[in-house]
Amino acid sequence: MLVLDSGTVAPAERADFVSCAMADAAYASHTLPLGAAPPQLRMERWELGVVGVFHTRISPMVSARTERQARADEAPVLALVLGFTTAMCREQDDLVIAEQAGAVDLIDLSRAYRTVIPGGTDGWCAEVALAELRLDPGTIRRARPRLSASPVAGVFAQHLRELQRYAAAHGEEIELAPAAAALLGRTTVTLARALIASAAGCRDAGDALEESLLLRVQSYVRTHLGDPDLDIARIAAVHSVSVRHLFAVFAAAGLRLEQWVIAERLEAARHELGGPAGRHRTIGAVARRWGFRSHAHFTHRFRDTYGMSPREWREAARRVE
């Protein structure tokens, strides 16, 4: 949902509007435009249970938060930002980090910080209450310069991209599906805790990584669905666990790992066959693209799952366009 848009006020009033609106919609801070043009800010926010997702478009400016402003918050929050540009840097605790495209950075909003955005930006972030993470401030400070080294870094970045797509696609519908939104929020907290704990090397890192194992494995499998050599032994080895433990983790979630992988491959193939991309590919090519070695095996599995052959599904999808 749209929270604020500086385009709704006169240019001469935008500087004050941006600072006041930021304090009401997100958190108190000071903003200083870079250049002569009036500042521009458009912000959207969605609530996913205990997590807030922000989409912000902002013109060149400096944003800073003082210790006094940070202490005024009743519920301290951590912002996890997905980098879209290198033309930005954030300073906190005497550590300056340039935002890297595709990488994750974090800002502890319970303490002072300063961000310089010389070229403006269009970015996304997730905000999580510090109480939900169950991590002490020292752990968070140690983690920030080491986030990229965490085994969870790539998975969490991908998760933020998924949150971006989910929020952009569903918009107002999020409020109509609170259970699904809350589940995404809890997933975000679990992965964020594992990311930070593992990056900081804290004593809780093992527990946090175990809590997130199912989510990390599912993310890995979805990324490698098209690899015909993807098997259970490889998945276990990549995540440094035994095959037996991997089966147990999925069983605890009510899933059978091998059947879940096949279901994910079938759904990816079904989606492709039903869309424009699948019109110009043979059924066999689509099957191979999603990791099925045998055309006949793919067709058999597809029919058992969806009640029709891949060809029948593709023709049906074309008729309803």
PDB file of C-alpha atoms in Angstrom:
ATOM      1  CA  MET A   1       0.000   0.000   0.000  1.00  0.00           C
ATOM      2  CA  LEU A   2       1.148   3.554  -0.724  1.00  0.00           C
ATOM      3  CA  VAL A   3       2.413   5.288   2.399  1.00  0.00           C
ATOM      4  CA  LEU A   4       3.661   8.603   1.050  1.00  0.00           C
ATOM      5  CA  ASP A   5       4.415  10.437  -2.163  1.00  0.00           C
ATOM      6  CA  SER A   6       6.218  13.789  -2.148  1.00  0.00           C
ATOM      7  CA  GLY A   7       4.689  14.535  -5.548  1.00  0.00           C
ATOM      8  CA  THR A   8       1.436  15.404  -3.782  1.00  0.00           C
ATOM      9  CA  VAL A   9       2.891  18.554  -2.165  1.00  0.00           C
ATOM     10  CA  ALA A  10       4.353  21.774  -3.538  1.00  0.00           C
ATOM     11  CA  PRO A  11       8.101  21.675  -4.361  1.00  0.00           C
ATOM     12  CA  ALA A  12       8.912  24.320  -1.730  1.00  0.00           C
ATOM     13  CA  GLU A  13       7.366  22.162   1.013  1.00  0.00           C
ATOM     14  CA  ARG A  14       8.900  18.832   0.050  1.00  0.00           C
ATOM     15  CA  ALA A  15      11.980  18.927   2.288  1.00  0.00           C
ATOM     16  CA  ASP A  16       9.863  19.249   5.442  1.00  0.00           C
ATOM     17  CA  PHE A  17       7.303  16.818   4.057  1.00  0.00           C
ATOM     18  CA  VAL A  18       9.910  14.116   3.479  1.00  0.00           C
ATOM     19  CA  SER A  19      11.334  14.334   7.013  1.00  0.00           C
ATOM     20  CA  CYS A  20       7.924  14.411   8.695  1.00  0.00           C
ATOM     21  CA  ALA A  21       6.452  11.700   6.496  1.00  0.00           C
ATOM     22  CA  MET A  22       9.437   9.412   7.071  1.00  0.00           C
ATOM     23  CA  ALA A  23       9.017   9.768  10.826  1.00  0.00           C
ATOM     24  CA  ASP A  24       5.325   8.871  10.602  1.00  0.00           C
ATOM     25  CA  ALA A  25       5.629   6.036   8.089  1.00  0.00           C
ATOM     26  CA  ALA A  26       8.908   4.422   9.090  1.00  0.00           C
ATOM     27  CA  TYR A  27      11.317   6.054  11.556  1.00  0.00           C
ATOM     28  CA  ALA A  28      12.538   9.506  12.527  1.00  0.00           C
ATOM     29  CA  SER A  29      15.561  10.800  10.625  1.00  0.00           C
ATOM     30  CA  HIS A  30      17.008  13.948   9.089  1.00  0.00           C
ATOM     31  CA  THR A  31      17.139  14.275   5.305  1.00  0.00           C
ATOM     32  CA  LEU A  32      19.253  16.691   3.284  1.00  0.00           C
ATOM     33  CA  PRO A  33      18.682  16.976  -0.502  1.00  0.00           C
ATOM     34  CA  LEU A  34      21.756  16.827  -2.714  1.00  0.00           C
ATOM     35  CA  GLY A  35      21.498  19.448  -5.432  1.00  0.00           C
ATOM     36  CA  ALA A  36      19.112  22.318  -6.047  1.00  0.00           C
ATOM     37  CA  ALA A  37      16.072  20.266  -7.026  1.00  0.00           C
ATOM     38  CA  PRO A  38      13.371  19.619  -4.402  1.00  0.00           C
ATOM     39  CA  PRO A  39      13.633  16.142  -2.847  1.00  0.00           C
ATOM     40  CA  GLN A  40      11.414  13.377  -4.154  1.00  0.00           C
ATOM     41  CA  LEU A  41      10.308  10.387  -2.150  1.00  0.00           C
ATOM     42  CA  ARG A  42       7.730   7.720  -2.837  1.00  0.00           C
ATOM     43  CA  MET A  43       7.288   4.920  -0.328  1.00  0.00           C
ATOM     44  CA  GLU A  44       5.114   1.827  -0.231  1.00  0.00           C
ATOM     45  CA  ARG A  45       4.839  -0.521   2.728  1.00  0.00           C
ATOM     46  CA  TRP A  46       3.305  -3.942   3.254  1.00  0.00           C
ATOM     47  CA  GLU A  47       2.881  -5.831   6.508  1.00  0.00           C
ATOM     48  CA  LEU A  48       3.887  -9.501   6.377  1.00  0.00           C
ATOM     49  CA  GLY A  49       3.056 -10.500   9.920  1.00  0.00           C
ATOM     50  CA  VAL A  50       5.969  -9.397  12.100  1.00  0.00           C
ATOM     51  CA  VAL A  51       7.934  -8.062   9.113  1.00  0.00           C
ATOM     52  CA  GLY A  52       7.450  -4.831   7.205  1.00  0.00           C
ATOM     53  CA  VAL A  53       8.459  -4.657   3.530  1.00  0.00           C
ATOM     54  CA  PHE A  54       9.320  -1.256   2.071  1.00  0.00           C
ATOM     55  CA  HIS A  55       9.687  -0.128  -1.528  1.00  0.00           C
ATOM     56  CA  THR A  56      11.332   3.293  -1.687  1.00  0.00           C
ATOM     57  CA  ARG A  57      12.095   5.570  -4.631  1.00  0.00           C
ATOM     58  CA  ILE A  58      14.214   8.503  -3.553  1.00  0.00           C
ATOM     59  CA  SER A  59      16.079  11.366  -5.204  1.00  0.00           C
ATOM     60  CA  PRO A  60      19.728  12.205  -4.358  1.00  0.00           C
ATOM     61  CA  MET A  61      19.995  13.000  -0.663  1.00  0.00           C
ATOM     62  CA  VAL A  62      21.668  12.288   2.659  1.00  0.00           C
ATOM     63  CA  SER A  63      19.630  10.527   5.332  1.00  0.00           C
ATOM     64  CA  ALA A  64      20.862  10.431   8.919  1.00  0.00           C
ATOM     65  CA  ARG A  65      19.546   9.303  12.253  1.00  0.00           C
ATOM     66  CA  THR A  66      20.794  10.650  15.567  1.00  0.00           C
ATOM     67  CA  GLU A  67      21.258   8.694  18.773  1.00  0.00           C
ATOM     68  CA  ARG A  68      18.438  10.686  20.308  1.00  0.00           C
ATOM     69  CA  GLN A  69      16.060   9.761  17.517  1.00  0.00           C
ATOM     70  CA  ALA A  70      17.074   6.111  17.760  1.00  0.00           C
ATOM     71  CA  ARG A  71      16.563   5.970  21.538  1.00  0.00           C
ATOM     72  CA  ALA A  72      13.048   7.354  21.145  1.00  0.00           C
ATOM     73  CA  ASP A  73      11.804   4.165  19.456  1.00  0.00           C
ATOM     74  CA  GLU A  74       9.757   1.912  21.710  1.00  0.00           C
ATOM     75  CA  ALA A  75      10.428  -1.192  19.569  1.00  0.00           C
ATOM     76  CA  PRO A  76      13.913  -1.160  17.954  1.00  0.00           C
ATOM     77  CA  VAL A  77      14.021  -2.424  14.395  1.00  0.00           C
ATOM     78  CA  LEU A  78      16.627  -3.877  12.041  1.00  0.00           C
ATOM     79  CA  ALA A  79      16.462  -3.027   8.321  1.00  0.00           C
ATOM     80  CA  LEU A  80      17.804  -5.588   5.846  1.00  0.00           C
ATOM     81  CA  VAL A  81      18.382  -3.941   2.488  1.00  0.00           C
ATOM     82  CA  LEU A  82      18.828  -5.581  -0.897  1.00  0.00           C
ATOM     83  CA  GLY A  83      21.410  -3.647  -2.903  1.00  0.00           C
ATOM     84  CA  PHE A  84      20.424  -2.343  -6.322  1.00  0.00           C
ATOM     85  CA  THR A  85      23.175   0.205  -6.923  1.00  0.00           C
ATOM     86  CA  THR A  86      26.787   0.850  -6.019  1.00  0.00           C
ATOM     87  CA  ALA A  87      26.151   4.604  -5.900  1.00  0.00           C
ATOM     88  CA  MET A  88      25.278   4.549  -2.209  1.00  0.00           C
ATOM     89  CA  CYS A  89      27.125   4.104   1.060  1.00  0.00           C
ATOM     90  CA  ARG A  90      25.988   3.626   4.640  1.00  0.00           C
ATOM     91  CA  GLU A  91      27.915   4.485   7.776  1.00  0.00           C
ATOM     92  CA  GLN A  92      27.231   3.005  11.201  1.00  0.00           C
ATOM     93  CA  ASP A  93      29.561   2.281  14.100  1.00  0.00           C
ATOM     94  CA  ASP A  94      32.432   3.929  12.176  1.00  0.00           C
ATOM     95  CA  LEU A  95      32.042   1.343   9.430  1.00  0.00           C
ATOM     96  CA  VAL A  96      31.258   2.572   5.905  1.00  0.00           C
ATOM     97  CA  ILE A  97      29.964   0.017   3.396  1.00  0.00           C
ATOM     98  CA  ALA A  98      29.207   0.723  -0.263  1.00  0.00           C
ATOM     99  CA  GLU A  99      25.997  -0.934  -1.362  1.00  0.00           C
ATOM    100  CA  GLN A 100      26.673  -3.683  -3.876  1.00  0.00           C
ATOM    101  CA  ALA A 101      24.132  -4.790  -6.446  1.00  0.00           C
ATOM    102  CA  GLY A 102      22.466  -8.019  -5.333  1.00  0.00           C
ATOM    103  CA  ALA A 103      24.093  -8.028  -1.882  1.00  0.00           C
ATOM    104  CA  VAL A 104      22.409  -7.597   1.494  1.00  0.00           C
ATOM    105  CA  ASP A 105      23.270  -4.899   4.004  1.00  0.00           C
ATOM    106  CA  LEU A 106      21.757  -4.269   7.421  1.00  0.00           C
ATOM    107  CA  ILE A 107      21.139  -1.161   9.439  1.00  0.00           C
ATOM    108  CA  ASP A 108      20.384  -1.284  13.155  1.00  0.00           C
ATOM    109  CA  LEU A 109      17.802   1.474  13.503  1.00  0.00           C
ATOM    110  CA  SER A 110      18.233   1.472  17.271  1.00  0.00           C
ATOM    111  CA  ARG A 111      21.532   3.326  16.745  1.00  0.00           C
ATOM    112  CA  ALA A 112      22.693   6.362  14.789  1.00  0.00           C
ATOM    113  CA  TYR A 113      23.604   5.964  11.116  1.00  0.00           C
ATOM    114  CA  ARG A 114      24.193   8.016   7.976  1.00  0.00           C
ATOM    115  CA  THR A 115      23.400   7.111   4.360  1.00  0.00           C
ATOM    116  CA  VAL A 116      24.605   9.027   1.310  1.00  0.00           C
ATOM    117  CA  ILE A 117      22.564   8.497  -1.880  1.00  0.00           C
ATOM    118  CA  PRO A 118      24.270  10.669  -4.534  1.00  0.00           C
ATOM    119  CA  GLY A 119      22.316   9.283  -7.476  1.00  0.00           C
ATOM    120  CA  GLY A 120      19.001   8.466  -5.830  1.00  0.00           C
ATOM    121  CA  THR A 121      17.737   4.918  -5.653  1.00  0.00           C
ATOM    122  CA  ASP A 122      14.815   2.585  -6.174  1.00  0.00           C
ATOM    123  CA  GLY A 123      15.128  -0.187  -3.608  1.00  0.00           C
ATOM    124  CA  TRP A 124      13.505  -2.655  -1.245  1.00  0.00           C
ATOM    125  CA  CYS A 125      14.096  -3.582   2.357  1.00  0.00           C
ATOM    126  CA  ALA A 126      12.606  -5.749   5.081  1.00  0.00           C
ATOM    127  CA  GLU A 127      12.277  -4.450   8.632  1.00  0.00           C
ATOM    128  CA  VAL A 128      12.348  -6.897  11.542  1.00  0.00           C
ATOM    129  CA  ALA A 129      11.918  -6.073  15.225  1.00  0.00           C
ATOM    130  CA  LEU A 130      15.129  -6.816  17.120  1.00  0.00           C
ATOM    131  CA  ALA A 131      13.093  -8.720  19.701  1.00  0.00           C
ATOM    132  CA  GLU A 132      12.025 -11.212  17.014  1.00  0.00           C
ATOM    133  CA  LEU A 133      15.638 -12.022  16.087  1.00  0.00           C
ATOM    134  CA  ARG A 134      16.710 -12.947  19.629  1.00  0.00           C
ATOM    135  CA  LEU A 135      20.243 -11.687  18.929  1.00  0.00           C
ATOM    136  CA  ASP A 136      22.258  -9.271  21.056  1.00  0.00           C
ATOM    137  CA  PRO A 137      23.499  -5.922  19.648  1.00  0.00           C
ATOM    138  CA  GLY A 138      27.126  -7.077  19.649  1.00  0.00           C
ATOM    139  CA  THR A 139      26.273  -9.990  17.359  1.00  0.00           C
ATOM    140  CA  ILE A 140      24.557  -7.651  14.914  1.00  0.00           C
ATOM    141  CA  ARG A 141      27.517  -5.251  14.888  1.00  0.00           C
ATOM    142  CA  ARG A 142      29.985  -8.078  14.222  1.00  0.00           C
ATOM    143  CA  ALA A 143      27.823  -9.506  11.463  1.00  0.00           C
ATOM    144  CA  ARG A 144      27.456  -6.433   9.269  1.00  0.00           C
ATOM    145  CA  PRO A 145      30.921  -6.437   7.594  1.00  0.00           C
ATOM    146  CA  ARG A 146      30.797 -10.236   7.209  1.00  0.00           C
ATOM    147  CA  LEU A 147      27.342 -10.794   5.754  1.00  0.00           C
ATOM    148  CA  SER A 148      28.622 -11.810   2.328  1.00  0.00           C
ATOM    149  CA  ALA A 149      30.627 -14.662   3.895  1.00  0.00           C
ATOM    150  CA  SER A 150      27.577 -16.252   5.503  1.00  0.00           C
ATOM    151  CA  PRO A 151      26.327 -19.509   3.943  1.00  0.00           C
ATOM    152  CA  VAL A 152      22.877 -17.941   4.086  1.00  0.00           C
ATOM    153  CA  ALA A 153      23.775 -14.721   2.219  1.00  0.00           C
ATOM    154  CA  GLY A 154      22.716 -15.881  -1.244  1.00  0.00           C
ATOM    155  CA  VAL A 155      19.545 -17.522   0.033  1.00  0.00           C
ATOM    156  CA  PHE A 156      18.529 -14.413   1.967  1.00  0.00           C
ATOM    157  CA  ALA A 157      19.167 -12.136  -1.020  1.00  0.00           C
ATOM    158  CA  GLN A 158      16.997 -14.426  -3.135  1.00  0.00           C
ATOM    159  CA  HIS A 159      14.337 -14.369  -0.431  1.00  0.00           C
ATOM    160  CA  LEU A 160      14.279 -10.558  -0.464  1.00  0.00           C
ATOM    161  CA  ARG A 161      13.845 -10.652  -4.234  1.00  0.00           C
ATOM    162  CA  GLU A 162      10.919 -13.034  -3.746  1.00  0.00           C
ATOM    163  CA  LEU A 163       9.385 -10.658  -1.180  1.00  0.00           C
ATOM    164  CA  GLN A 164       9.780  -7.857  -3.721  1.00  0.00           C
ATOM    165  CA  ARG A 165       7.979  -9.851  -6.411  1.00  0.00           C
ATOM    166  CA  TYR A 166       5.269 -10.976  -3.983  1.00  0.00           C
ATOM    167  CA  ALA A 167       4.552  -7.449  -2.740  1.00  0.00           C
ATOM    168  CA  ALA A 168       4.620  -5.945  -6.236  1.00  0.00           C
ATOM    169  CA  ALA A 169       2.329  -8.632  -7.639  1.00  0.00           C
ATOM    170  CA  HIS A 170      -0.239  -8.839  -4.843  1.00  0.00           C
ATOM    171  CA  GLY A 171      -0.377  -5.270  -3.540  1.00  0.00           C
ATOM    172  CA  GLU A 172      -3.607  -4.707  -1.651  1.00  0.00           C
ATOM    173  CA  GLU A 173      -4.372  -8.448  -1.726  1.00  0.00           C
ATOM    174  CA  ILE A 174      -1.787  -8.954   1.030  1.00  0.00           C
ATOM    175  CA  GLU A 175      -4.258  -7.580   3.547  1.00  0.00           C
ATOM    176  CA  LEU A 176      -6.825 -10.133   2.358  1.00  0.00           C
ATOM    177  CA  ALA A 177      -4.481 -13.089   2.934  1.00  0.00           C
ATOM    178  CA  PRO A 178      -3.006 -12.486   6.401  1.00  0.00           C
ATOM    179  CA  ALA A 179      -2.087 -16.133   6.999  1.00  0.00           C
ATOM    180  CA  ALA A 180       0.081 -16.323   3.862  1.00  0.00           C
ATOM    181  CA  ALA A 181       1.628 -12.936   4.620  1.00  0.00           C
ATOM    182  CA  ALA A 182       2.408 -13.973   8.201  1.00  0.00           C
ATOM    183  CA  LEU A 183       4.111 -17.151   6.968  1.00  0.00           C
ATOM    184  CA  LEU A 184       6.362 -15.092   4.690  1.00  0.00           C
ATOM    185  CA  GLY A 185       7.167 -12.867   7.638  1.00  0.00           C
ATOM    186  CA  ARG A 186       8.164 -15.794   9.860  1.00  0.00           C
ATOM    187  CA  THR A 187      10.301 -17.213   7.050  1.00  0.00           C
ATOM    188  CA  THR A 188      12.058 -13.847   6.759  1.00  0.00           C
ATOM    189  CA  VAL A 189      12.794 -13.778  10.500  1.00  0.00           C
ATOM    190  CA  THR A 190      14.182 -17.339  10.458  1.00  0.00           C
ATOM    191  CA  LEU A 191      16.497 -16.627   7.530  1.00  0.00           C
ATOM    192  CA  ALA A 192      17.560 -13.233   8.921  1.00  0.00           C
ATOM    193  CA  ARG A 193      18.493 -14.813  12.243  1.00  0.00           C
ATOM    194  CA  ALA A 194      20.546 -17.498  10.487  1.00  0.00           C
ATOM    195  CA  LEU A 195      22.233 -14.905   8.247  1.00  0.00           C
ATOM    196  CA  ILE A 196      23.287 -12.651  11.096  1.00  0.00           C
ATOM    197  CA  ALA A 197      24.243 -15.373  13.584  1.00  0.00           C
ATOM    198  CA  SER A 198      26.374 -17.250  11.053  1.00  0.00           C
ATOM    199  CA  ALA A 199      28.064 -14.072   9.792  1.00  0.00           C
ATOM    200  CA  ALA A 200      28.953 -13.063  13.350  1.00  0.00           C
ATOM    201  CA  GLY A 201      30.127 -16.557  14.291  1.00  0.00           C
ATOM    202  CA  CYS A 202      28.127 -16.461  17.513  1.00  0.00           C
ATOM    203  CA  ARG A 203      27.333 -19.432  19.730  1.00  0.00           C
ATOM    204  CA  ASP A 204      23.756 -19.588  18.434  1.00  0.00           C
ATOM    205  CA  ALA A 205      24.909 -19.902  14.819  1.00  0.00           C
ATOM    206  CA  GLY A 206      24.502 -23.681  14.718  1.00  0.00           C
ATOM    207  CA  ASP A 207      20.972 -23.557  16.077  1.00  0.00           C
ATOM    208  CA  ALA A 208      20.038 -20.716  13.726  1.00  0.00           C
ATOM    209  CA  LEU A 209      21.410 -22.571  10.711  1.00  0.00           C
ATOM    210  CA  GLU A 210      19.513 -25.717  11.704  1.00  0.00           C
ATOM    211  CA  GLU A 211      16.286 -23.723  12.060  1.00  0.00           C
ATOM    212  CA  SER A 212      16.730 -22.407   8.526  1.00  0.00           C
ATOM    213  CA  LEU A 213      17.913 -25.673   6.929  1.00  0.00           C
ATOM    214  CA  LEU A 214      14.588 -26.568   5.338  1.00  0.00           C
ATOM    215  CA  LEU A 215      14.245 -23.087   3.830  1.00  0.00           C
ATOM    216  CA  ARG A 216      17.828 -23.086   2.558  1.00  0.00           C
ATOM    217  CA  VAL A 217      17.479 -26.500   0.965  1.00  0.00           C
ATOM    218  CA  GLN A 218      14.223 -25.537  -0.722  1.00  0.00           C
ATOM    219  CA  SER A 219      15.824 -22.385  -2.092  1.00  0.00           C
ATOM    220  CA  TYR A 220      18.815 -24.356  -3.370  1.00  0.00           C
ATOM    221  CA  VAL A 221      16.643 -26.966  -5.073  1.00  0.00           C
ATOM    222  CA  ARG A 222      14.464 -24.356  -6.765  1.00  0.00           C
ATOM    223  CA  THR A 223      17.588 -22.678  -8.110  1.00  0.00           C
ATOM    224  CA  HIS A 224      18.873 -25.982  -9.546  1.00  0.00           C
ATOM    225  CA  LEU A 225      15.635 -27.618 -10.686  1.00  0.00           C
ATOM    226  CA  GLY A 226      16.847 -27.844 -14.270  1.00  0.00           C
ATOM    227  CA  ASP A 227      19.973 -29.813 -13.380  1.00  0.00           C
ATOM    228  CA  PRO A 228      19.337 -33.506 -14.151  1.00  0.00           C
ATOM    229  CA  ASP A 229      22.226 -34.468 -11.869  1.00  0.00           C
ATOM    230  CA  LEU A 230      20.568 -32.893  -8.830  1.00  0.00           C
ATOM    231  CA  ASP A 231      20.084 -35.734  -6.373  1.00  0.00           C
ATOM    232  CA  ILE A 232      19.621 -36.212  -2.639  1.00  0.00           C
ATOM    233  CA  ALA A 233      23.294 -36.961  -1.972  1.00  0.00           C
ATOM    234  CA  ARG A 234      24.386 -33.756  -3.676  1.00  0.00           C
ATOM    235  CA  ILE A 235      21.812 -31.674  -1.804  1.00  0.00           C
ATOM    236  CA  ALA A 236      22.978 -33.129   1.510  1.00  0.00           C
ATOM    237  CA  ALA A 237      26.660 -32.572   0.686  1.00  0.00           C
ATOM    238  CA  VAL A 238      26.135 -28.947  -0.319  1.00  0.00           C
ATOM    239  CA  HIS A 239      24.472 -28.271   3.037  1.00  0.00           C
ATOM    240  CA  SER A 240      26.973 -30.336   5.068  1.00  0.00           C
ATOM    241  CA  VAL A 241      24.380 -32.708   6.499  1.00  0.00           C
ATOM    242  CA  SER A 242      23.727 -36.420   6.118  1.00  0.00           C
ATOM    243  CA  VAL A 243      21.088 -37.777   3.765  1.00  0.00           C
ATOM    244  CA  ARG A 244      19.318 -39.263   6.759  1.00  0.00           C
ATOM    245  CA  HIS A 245      19.169 -35.904   8.523  1.00  0.00           C
ATOM    246  CA  LEU A 246      17.915 -34.228   5.354  1.00  0.00           C
ATOM    247  CA  PHE A 247      15.066 -36.724   5.072  1.00  0.00           C
ATOM    248  CA  ALA A 248      14.231 -36.175   8.740  1.00  0.00           C
ATOM    249  CA  VAL A 249      14.056 -32.391   8.344  1.00  0.00           C
ATOM    250  CA  PHE A 250      11.613 -32.699   5.447  1.00  0.00           C
ATOM    251  CA  ALA A 251       9.590 -35.378   7.243  1.00  0.00           C
ATOM    252  CA  ALA A 252       9.209 -33.045  10.239  1.00  0.00           C
ATOM    253  CA  ALA A 253       7.620 -30.541   7.851  1.00  0.00           C
ATOM    254  CA  GLY A 254       5.268 -33.188   6.475  1.00  0.00           C
ATOM    255  CA  LEU A 255       7.180 -33.503   3.185  1.00  0.00           C
ATOM    256  CA  ARG A 256       8.919 -36.320   1.330  1.00  0.00           C
ATOM    257  CA  LEU A 257      12.041 -34.800  -0.175  1.00  0.00           C
ATOM    258  CA  GLU A 258      12.156 -36.783  -3.421  1.00  0.00           C
ATOM    259  CA  GLN A 259       8.466 -36.289  -4.115  1.00  0.00           C
ATOM    260  CA  TRP A 260       8.725 -32.596  -3.288  1.00  0.00           C
ATOM    261  CA  VAL A 261      11.557 -32.118  -5.816  1.00  0.00           C
ATOM    262  CA  ILE A 262       9.521 -33.863  -8.525  1.00  0.00           C
ATOM    263  CA  ALA A 263       6.471 -31.747  -7.680  1.00  0.00           C
ATOM    264  CA  GLU A 264       8.535 -28.550  -7.975  1.00  0.00           C
ATOM    265  CA  ARG A 265       9.888 -29.658 -11.364  1.00  0.00           C
ATOM    266  CA  LEU A 266       6.415 -30.557 -12.610  1.00  0.00           C
ATOM    267  CA  GLU A 267       4.999 -27.213 -11.524  1.00  0.00           C
ATOM    268  CA  ALA A 268       7.834 -25.306 -13.223  1.00  0.00           C
ATOM    269  CA  ALA A 269       7.251 -27.277 -16.439  1.00  0.00           C
ATOM    270  CA  ARG A 270       3.479 -26.777 -16.226  1.00  0.00           C
ATOM    271  CA  HIS A 271       3.961 -23.036 -15.813  1.00  0.00           C
ATOM    272  CA  GLU A 272       6.265 -22.875 -18.843  1.00  0.00           C
ATOM    273  CA  LEU A 273       3.974 -24.980 -21.044  1.00  0.00           C
ATOM    274  CA  GLY A 274       1.020 -22.767 -20.161  1.00  0.00           C
ATOM    275  CA  GLY A 275       2.819 -19.532 -21.029  1.00  0.00           C
ATOM    276  CA  PRO A 276       4.159 -17.886 -24.180  1.00  0.00           C
ATOM    277  CA  ALA A 277       7.641 -19.367 -23.723  1.00  0.00           C
ATOM    278  CA  GLY A 278       6.317 -22.908 -23.925  1.00  0.00           C
ATOM    279  CA  ARG A 279       4.527 -22.473 -27.232  1.00  0.00           C
ATOM    280  CA  HIS A 280       7.661 -22.745 -29.342  1.00  0.00           C
ATOM    281  CA  ARG A 281       9.374 -25.595 -27.473  1.00  0.00           C
ATOM    282  CA  THR A 282       8.723 -29.298 -27.804  1.00  0.00           C
ATOM    283  CA  ILE A 283       7.334 -31.171 -24.805  1.00  0.00           C
ATOM    284  CA  GLY A 284      10.617 -33.067 -24.616  1.00  0.00           C
ATOM    285  CA  ALA A 285      12.648 -29.840 -24.521  1.00  0.00           C
ATOM    286  CA  VAL A 286      10.554 -28.458 -21.674  1.00  0.00           C
ATOM    287  CA  ALA A 287      10.897 -31.740 -19.787  1.00  0.00           C
ATOM    288  CA  ARG A 288      14.692 -31.682 -20.131  1.00  0.00           C
ATOM    289  CA  ARG A 289      14.815 -28.016 -19.152  1.00  0.00           C
ATOM    290  CA  TRP A 290      13.304 -28.931 -15.776  1.00  0.00           C
ATOM    291  CA  GLY A 291      15.479 -31.935 -15.041  1.00  0.00           C
ATOM    292  CA  PHE A 292      13.482 -34.849 -16.496  1.00  0.00           C
ATOM    293  CA  ARG A 293      15.732 -37.200 -18.451  1.00  0.00           C
ATOM    294  CA  SER A 294      12.849 -39.162 -20.012  1.00  0.00           C
ATOM    295  CA  HIS A 295       9.989 -37.689 -22.054  1.00  0.00           C
ATOM    296  CA  ALA A 296       7.836 -40.709 -21.206  1.00  0.00           C
ATOM    297  CA  HIS A 297       8.526 -40.454 -17.471  1.00  0.00           C
ATOM    298  CA  PHE A 298       7.708 -36.735 -17.524  1.00  0.00           C
ATOM    299  CA  THR A 299       4.418 -37.320 -19.360  1.00  0.00           C
ATOM    300  CA  HIS A 300       3.442 -40.093 -16.944  1.00  0.00           C
ATOM    301  CA  ARG A 301       4.181 -37.953 -13.891  1.00  0.00           C
ATOM    302  CA  PHE A 302       2.431 -34.931 -15.386  1.00  0.00           C
ATOM    303  CA  ARG A 303      -0.750 -36.895 -16.130  1.00  0.00           C
ATOM    304  CA  ASP A 304      -0.806 -38.454 -12.666  1.00  0.00           C
ATOM    305  CA  THR A 305      -0.456 -35.020 -11.062  1.00  0.00           C
ATOM    306  CA  TYR A 306      -2.674 -32.813 -13.240  1.00  0.00           C
ATOM    307  CA  GLY A 307      -5.094 -35.288 -14.828  1.00  0.00           C
ATOM    308  CA  MET A 308      -4.068 -34.524 -18.409  1.00  0.00           C
ATOM    309  CA  SER A 309      -1.032 -34.869 -20.632  1.00  0.00           C
ATOM    310  CA  PRO A 310       1.452 -31.985 -21.063  1.00  0.00           C
ATOM    311  CA  ARG A 311       0.179 -31.473 -24.624  1.00  0.00           C
ATOM    312  CA  GLU A 312      -3.447 -31.362 -23.478  1.00  0.00           C
ATOM    313  CA  TRP A 313      -2.524 -28.848 -20.779  1.00  0.00           C
ATOM    314  CA  ARG A 314      -0.727 -26.600 -23.247  1.00  0.00           C
ATOM    315  CA  GLU A 315      -3.677 -26.632 -25.657  1.00  0.00           C
ATOM    316  CA  ALA A 316      -6.119 -25.892 -22.830  1.00  0.00           C
ATOM    317  CA  ALA A 317      -3.996 -22.969 -21.654  1.00  0.00           C
ATOM    318  CA  ARG A 318      -3.943 -21.514 -25.158  1.00  0.00           C
ATOM    319  CA  ARG A 319      -7.750 -21.672 -25.469  1.00  0.00           C
ATOM    320  CA  VAL A 320      -8.351 -19.575 -22.355  1.00  0.00           C
ATOM    321  CA  GLU A 321      -5.987 -16.731 -23.336  1.00  0.00           C
TER     322      GLU A 321
END
